[in-house]
mmCIF file of C-alpha atoms in Angstrom:
data_model
loop_
_atom_site.group_PDB
_atom_site.id
_atom_site.type_symbol
_atom_site.label_atom_id
_atom_site.label_comp_id
_atom_site.label_asym_id
_atom_site.label_seq_id
_atom_site.Cartn_x
_atom_site.Cartn_y
_atom_site.Cartn_z
ATOM 1 C CA UNK A 1 -0.189 -0.055 -0.081
ATOM 2 C CA UNK A 2 2.901 2.417 0.887
ATOM 3 C CA UNK A 3 4.533 1.568 -2.238
ATOM 4 C CA UNK A 4 1.561 2.641 -4.180
ATOM 5 C CA UNK A 5 1.104 5.489 -2.455
ATOM 6 C CA UNK A 6 4.742 6.718 -3.473
ATOM 7 C CA UNK A 7 3.635 6.050 -7.082
ATOM 8 C CA UNK A 8 0.890 8.144 -7.238
ATOM 9 C CA UNK A 9 2.770 10.846 -5.690
ATOM 10 C CA UNK A 10 5.635 10.261 -8.422
ATOM 11 C CA UNK A 11 2.634 10.647 -10.803
ATOM 12 C CA UNK A 12 1.355 13.772 -9.518
ATOM 13 C CA UNK A 13 4.743 15.332 -8.983
ATOM 14 C CA UNK A 14 5.720 14.545 -12.497
ATOM 15 C CA UNK A 15 2.409 16.109 -13.842
ATOM 16 C CA UNK A 16 3.083 19.340 -11.634
ATOM 17 C CA UNK A 17 6.640 19.615 -13.081
ATOM 18 C CA UNK A 18 5.189 19.674 -16.589
ATOM 19 C CA UNK A 19 2.253 22.077 -16.586
ATOM 20 C CA UNK A 20 1.860 21.920 -20.576
ATOM 21 C CA UNK A 21 1.112 18.389 -20.548
ATOM 22 C CA UNK A 22 -2.164 16.918 -19.084
ATOM 23 C CA UNK A 23 -2.494 14.610 -16.159
ATOM 24 C CA UNK A 24 -4.402 12.156 -18.429
ATOM 25 C CA UNK A 25 -1.224 12.380 -20.977
ATOM 26 C CA UNK A 26 1.336 12.046 -18.251
ATOM 27 C CA UNK A 27 -0.561 9.089 -16.843
ATOM 28 C CA UNK A 28 -0.424 7.541 -20.370
ATOM 29 C CA UNK A 29 3.194 8.316 -20.717
ATOM 30 C CA UNK A 30 3.834 6.455 -17.349
ATOM 31 C CA UNK A 31 1.849 3.496 -18.522
ATOM 32 C CA UNK A 32 3.944 3.051 -21.618
ATOM 33 C CA UNK A 33 7.168 3.198 -19.624
ATOM 34 C CA UNK A 34 5.681 0.619 -17.165
ATOM 35 C CA UNK A 35 5.079 -1.701 -20.210
ATOM 36 C CA UNK A 36 8.619 -1.421 -21.414
ATOM 37 C CA UNK A 37 10.004 -1.767 -18.001
ATOM 38 C CA UNK A 38 7.710 -5.028 -17.605
ATOM 39 C CA UNK A 39 6.569 -3.271 -14.295
ATOM 40 C CA UNK A 40 2.941 -4.496 -13.384
ATOM 41 C CA UNK A 41 2.572 -2.451 -10.189
ATOM 42 C CA UNK A 42 3.148 0.709 -12.052
ATOM 43 C CA UNK A 43 1.137 -0.163 -14.716
ATOM 44 C CA UNK A 44 -1.685 -0.888 -12.545
ATOM 45 C CA UNK A 45 -1.480 2.746 -10.734
ATOM 46 C CA UNK A 46 -0.982 4.330 -14.313
ATOM 47 C CA UNK A 47 -3.991 2.474 -15.479
ATOM 48 C CA UNK A 48 -6.360 3.648 -12.298
ATOM 49 C CA UNK A 49 -5.045 7.151 -13.117
ATOM 50 C CA UNK A 50 -5.946 7.079 -16.643
ATOM 51 C CA UNK A 51 -9.401 5.575 -15.699
ATOM 52 C CA UNK A 52 -10.070 8.565 -13.386
ATOM 53 C CA UNK A 53 -9.911 10.947 -16.411
ATOM 54 C CA UNK A 54 -11.183 8.783 -19.031
ATOM 55 C CA UNK A 55 -13.722 6.468 -16.912
ATOM 56 C CA UNK A 56 -15.491 5.192 -20.315
ATOM 57 C CA UNK A 57 -12.177 3.831 -22.285
ATOM 58 C CA UNK A 58 -12.895 0.067 -22.569
ATOM 59 C CA UNK A 59 -9.322 -0.425 -23.709
ATOM 60 C CA UNK A 60 -7.758 0.767 -20.665
ATOM 61 C CA UNK A 61 -10.454 -1.137 -18.445
ATOM 62 C CA UNK A 62 -9.367 -4.252 -20.401
ATOM 63 C CA UNK A 63 -5.975 -3.744 -19.641
ATOM 64 C CA UNK A 64 -6.802 -2.938 -16.057
ATOM 65 C CA UNK A 65 -8.848 -5.904 -15.791
ATOM 66 C CA UNK A 66 -6.108 -8.528 -17.207
ATOM 67 C CA UNK A 67 -3.630 -6.761 -14.529
ATOM 68 C CA UNK A 68 -5.754 -7.497 -11.620
ATOM 69 C CA UNK A 69 -6.817 -10.969 -12.819
ATOM 70 C CA UNK A 70 -3.158 -12.166 -13.545
ATOM 71 C CA UNK A 71 -2.188 -10.823 -9.920
ATOM 72 C CA UNK A 72 -5.140 -12.696 -8.316
ATOM 73 C CA UNK A 73 -7.545 -9.742 -7.720
ATOM 74 C CA UNK A 74 -10.555 -11.521 -9.152
ATOM 75 C CA UNK A 75 -13.091 -8.906 -7.919
ATOM 76 C CA UNK A 76 -10.942 -6.262 -8.907
ATOM 77 C CA UNK A 77 -10.588 -7.576 -12.599
ATOM 78 C CA UNK A 78 -14.063 -8.612 -12.753
ATOM 79 C CA UNK A 79 -15.262 -5.333 -12.013
ATOM 80 C CA UNK A 80 -13.303 -3.824 -14.929
ATOM 81 C CA UNK A 81 -14.239 -6.882 -17.273
ATOM 82 C CA UNK A 82 -17.924 -6.442 -16.744
ATOM 83 C CA UNK A 83 -17.715 -2.824 -17.789
ATOM 84 C CA UNK A 84 -16.211 -3.799 -21.081
ATOM 85 C CA UNK A 85 -18.436 -6.603 -21.539
ATOM 86 C CA UNK A 86 -21.529 -4.659 -20.829
ATOM 87 C CA UNK A 87 -20.394 -2.156 -23.689
ATOM 88 C CA UNK A 88 -20.362 -4.843 -26.084
ATOM 89 C CA UNK A 89 -16.643 -4.872 -26.443
ATOM 90 C CA UNK A 90 -15.358 -8.038 -24.822
ATOM 91 C CA UNK A 91 -12.825 -10.190 -26.658
ATOM 92 C CA UNK A 92 -13.036 -13.891 -26.350
ATOM 93 C CA UNK A 93 -9.964 -13.652 -24.387
ATOM 94 C CA UNK A 94 -11.686 -11.499 -21.918
ATOM 95 C CA UNK A 95 -14.620 -13.749 -21.851
ATOM 96 C CA UNK A 96 -12.364 -16.244 -20.999
ATOM 97 C CA UNK A 97 -10.804 -14.504 -18.243
ATOM 98 C CA UNK A 98 -14.145 -13.825 -16.599
ATOM 99 C CA UNK A 99 -15.058 -17.669 -16.813
ATOM 100 C CA UNK A 100 -12.002 -18.329 -15.027
ATOM 101 C CA UNK A 101 -12.121 -15.579 -12.321
ATOM 102 C CA UNK A 102 -15.737 -16.467 -11.584
ATOM 103 C CA UNK A 103 -14.798 -20.411 -11.026
ATOM 104 C CA UNK A 104 -12.132 -18.770 -8.983
ATOM 105 C CA UNK A 105 -14.432 -17.250 -6.815
ATOM 106 C CA UNK A 106 -17.111 -19.769 -6.678
ATOM 107 C CA UNK A 107 -19.741 -18.284 -8.952
ATOM 108 C CA UNK A 108 -19.498 -21.375 -11.140
ATOM 109 C CA UNK A 109 -22.744 -20.814 -12.773
ATOM 110 C CA UNK A 110 -21.841 -17.416 -14.382
ATOM 111 C CA UNK A 111 -18.586 -19.119 -15.466
ATOM 112 C CA UNK A 112 -20.771 -22.319 -16.871
ATOM 113 C CA UNK A 113 -22.596 -19.558 -19.207
ATOM 114 C CA UNK A 114 -19.456 -17.846 -20.320
ATOM 115 C CA UNK A 115 -17.832 -20.981 -21.372
ATOM 116 C CA UNK A 116 -21.100 -22.350 -22.821
ATOM 117 C CA UNK A 117 -21.142 -19.014 -25.302
ATOM 118 C CA UNK A 118 -17.365 -19.407 -25.934
ATOM 119 C CA UNK A 119 -17.825 -23.164 -26.801
ATOM 120 C CA UNK A 120 -20.691 -21.991 -29.470
ATOM 121 C CA UNK A 121 -18.710 -19.199 -30.748
ATOM 122 C CA UNK A 122 -15.150 -20.839 -31.443
ATOM 123 C CA UNK A 123 -16.035 -24.636 -31.255
ATOM 124 C CA UNK A 124 -13.119 -24.599 -29.032
ATOM 125 C CA UNK A 125 -13.310 -27.962 -27.034
ATOM 126 C CA UNK A 126 -11.119 -26.837 -24.525
ATOM 127 C CA UNK A 127 -14.371 -24.797 -22.908
ATOM 128 C CA UNK A 128 -16.125 -27.937 -22.783
ATOM 129 C CA UNK A 129 -13.474 -29.353 -20.641
ATOM 130 C CA UNK A 130 -13.733 -26.487 -18.337
ATOM 131 C CA UNK A 131 -17.329 -27.149 -17.937
ATOM 132 C CA UNK A 132 -16.454 -30.716 -17.208
ATOM 133 C CA UNK A 133 -14.063 -29.200 -14.506
ATOM 134 C CA UNK A 134 -16.653 -27.359 -13.006
ATOM 135 C CA UNK A 135 -19.092 -30.044 -12.731
ATOM 136 C CA UNK A 136 -16.406 -32.085 -11.102
ATOM 137 C CA UNK A 137 -15.819 -29.306 -8.390
ATOM 138 C CA UNK A 138 -19.552 -29.101 -8.090
ATOM 139 C CA UNK A 139 -20.012 -32.643 -7.368
ATOM 140 C CA UNK A 140 -22.659 -32.742 -10.155
ATOM 141 C CA UNK A 141 -22.231 -36.180 -10.866
ATOM 142 C CA UNK A 142 -24.909 -36.577 -13.840
ATOM 143 C CA UNK A 143 -23.587 -33.581 -15.686
ATOM 144 C CA UNK A 144 -19.862 -34.631 -15.072
ATOM 145 C CA UNK A 145 -20.670 -37.996 -16.390
ATOM 146 C CA UNK A 146 -22.677 -36.337 -19.558
ATOM 147 C CA UNK A 147 -19.951 -33.870 -20.548
ATOM 148 C CA UNK A 148 -16.771 -36.077 -19.852
ATOM 149 C CA UNK A 149 -18.578 -38.975 -22.248
ATOM 150 C CA UNK A 150 -19.427 -36.313 -24.609
ATOM 151 C CA UNK A 151 -15.758 -35.012 -25.068
ATOM 152 C CA UNK A 152 -14.670 -38.675 -25.419
ATOM 153 C CA UNK A 153 -17.212 -39.722 -27.860
ATOM 154 C CA UNK A 154 -16.403 -37.015 -29.974
ATOM 155 C CA UNK A 155 -12.552 -37.416 -29.596
ATOM 156 C CA UNK A 156 -13.018 -40.632 -30.973
ATOM 157 C CA UNK A 157 -14.027 -39.559 -34.438
ATOM 158 C CA UNK A 158 -12.832 -35.900 -34.573
ATOM 159 C CA UNK A 159 -9.101 -35.593 -34.527
ATOM 160 C CA UNK A 160 -9.120 -32.161 -33.957
ATOM 161 C CA UNK A 161 -10.568 -32.465 -30.890
ATOM 162 C CA UNK A 162 -8.602 -35.148 -29.939
ATOM 163 C CA UNK A 163 -5.481 -33.083 -30.313
ATOM 164 C CA UNK A 164 -6.988 -30.118 -28.369
ATOM 165 C CA UNK A 165 -4.866 -29.302 -25.685
ATOM 166 C CA UNK A 166 -5.591 -28.345 -22.208
ATOM 167 C CA UNK A 167 -3.514 -27.200 -19.030
ATOM 168 C CA UNK A 168 -3.465 -29.537 -16.112
ATOM 169 C CA UNK A 169 -1.247 -29.464 -12.822
ATOM 170 C CA UNK A 170 2.403 -30.459 -12.893
ATOM 171 C CA UNK A 171 2.982 -31.735 -9.740
ATOM 172 C CA UNK A 172 6.439 -32.554 -10.382
ATOM 173 C CA UNK A 173 7.710 -29.949 -12.204
ATOM 174 C CA UNK A 174 5.097 -27.565 -11.134
ATOM 175 C CA UNK A 175 2.993 -24.961 -12.866
ATOM 176 C CA UNK A 176 0.805 -26.422 -15.606
ATOM 177 C CA UNK A 177 1.455 -28.984 -18.215
ATOM 178 C CA UNK A 178 -0.517 -28.815 -21.622
ATOM 179 C CA UNK A 179 -2.080 -32.724 -22.076
ATOM 180 C CA UNK A 180 -4.636 -33.809 -24.902
ATOM 181 C CA UNK A 181 -8.178 -33.173 -24.174
ATOM 182 C CA UNK A 182 -8.813 -36.785 -23.991
ATOM 183 C CA UNK A 183 -6.446 -38.095 -21.795
ATOM 184 C CA UNK A 184 -7.011 -35.419 -19.212
ATOM 185 C CA UNK A 185 -10.659 -36.297 -19.354
ATOM 186 C CA UNK A 186 -9.877 -39.891 -18.858
ATOM 187 C CA UNK A 187 -7.904 -38.538 -15.814
ATOM 188 C CA UNK A 188 -10.718 -36.704 -14.497
ATOM 189 C CA UNK A 189 -12.975 -39.537 -14.788
ATOM 190 C CA UNK A 190 -10.706 -41.993 -12.764
ATOM 191 C CA UNK A 191 -10.119 -39.034 -10.321
ATOM 192 C CA UNK A 192 -13.629 -38.448 -9.803
ATOM 193 C CA UNK A 193 -14.169 -42.511 -9.160
ATOM 194 C CA UNK A 194 -11.518 -42.389 -6.780
ATOM 195 C CA UNK A 195 -12.407 -39.037 -4.961
ATOM 196 C CA UNK A 196 -16.026 -39.217 -5.108
ATOM 197 C CA UNK A 197 -16.904 -42.974 -5.393
ATOM 198 C CA UNK A 198 -14.009 -44.530 -3.860
ATOM 199 C CA UNK A 199 -14.054 -46.886 -6.827
ATOM 200 C CA UNK A 200 -10.271 -47.828 -6.994
ATOM 201 C CA UNK A 201 -10.697 -50.268 -9.728
ATOM 202 C CA UNK A 202 -12.362 -47.790 -11.983
ATOM 203 C CA UNK A 203 -9.705 -44.968 -11.047
ATOM 204 C CA UNK A 204 -6.760 -46.937 -11.861
ATOM 205 C CA UNK A 205 -8.115 -48.169 -15.018
ATOM 206 C CA UNK A 206 -8.892 -44.492 -16.399
ATOM 207 C CA UNK A 207 -5.988 -43.202 -15.277
ATOM 208 C CA UNK A 208 -3.577 -45.731 -16.745
ATOM 209 C CA UNK A 209 -5.737 -45.094 -19.789
ATOM 210 C CA UNK A 210 -4.901 -41.308 -19.615
ATOM 211 C CA UNK A 211 -1.052 -42.316 -19.402
ATOM 212 C CA UNK A 212 -1.412 -44.542 -22.530
ATOM 213 C CA UNK A 213 -2.804 -41.790 -24.570
ATOM 214 C CA UNK A 214 -0.350 -39.458 -23.311
ATOM 215 C CA UNK A 215 3.041 -41.008 -21.675
ATOM 216 C CA UNK A 216 4.407 -37.970 -20.142
ATOM 217 C CA UNK A 217 1.275 -37.190 -18.293
ATOM 218 C CA UNK A 218 2.708 -35.883 -14.931
ATOM 219 C CA UNK A 219 -0.685 -35.630 -12.907
ATOM 220 C CA UNK A 220 -1.805 -38.841 -13.855
ATOM 221 C CA UNK A 221 1.713 -40.755 -13.193
ATOM 222 C CA UNK A 222 1.820 -38.765 -9.622
ATOM 223 C CA UNK A 223 -2.027 -39.881 -9.011
ATOM 224 C CA UNK A 224 -0.972 -43.599 -9.975
ATOM 225 C CA UNK A 225 1.929 -43.696 -7.438
ATOM 226 C CA UNK A 226 -0.220 -42.198 -4.690
ATOM 227 C CA UNK A 227 -2.744 -44.732 -5.095
ATOM 228 C CA UNK A 228 -0.181 -47.503 -4.972
ATOM 229 C CA UNK A 229 1.437 -46.025 -1.804
ATOM 230 C CA UNK A 230 -2.146 -46.002 -0.523
ATOM 231 C CA UNK A 231 -2.749 -49.406 -1.271
ATOM 232 C CA UNK A 232 0.711 -50.470 0.169
ATOM 233 C CA UNK A 233 -0.270 -48.995 3.290
ATOM 234 C CA UNK A 234 -3.529 -50.749 3.567
ATOM 235 C CA UNK A 235 -2.225 -54.038 3.455
#
């Protein structure tokens, strides 16, 4: 907070020293400089200042939304994203960010609506996979079964869908790993059987099948090791 106050003071001191330039123009210059320096903190301050003087500018609202969402400030990010969306200027990327943010704050119904719109507009099945993830997290078994089986059925005959890559957590190397949607869906089915139904046989079967589809699938291999440890411990 102290850092942010200092940045604001610097901004207005800079403005005071250059009377021929408007505060809005100074803020825009500071924003451009922050982008050159890859300085997200200063960029957020500059964008907030720009929007004080140009509150309806959707380009800067979009930029500030992305910065907030990237830093984990989902409420702040959604505040500006909704302004852009309501103006009719939302890109698919912004809609995707909004869906993920709503999912993060637990408003999964809103997330599901955005994902459905994106799927319809783009025919990119990564959005259908994300809908499967939401149903898994919500514990909606009927919808989870329906959507996950839908992906597997389509992937059998559509190579473009089968080759769609989706992010999955990487417990070994950290971050996320891009995984073919078919393998990722099989893993979710297996993990659902293990976590929600305590059906170890089905869990192992589907997780093993996911590894057969994608041999370097870290999350699946890690899950199999953990299940094996648990089984050994139970003997």
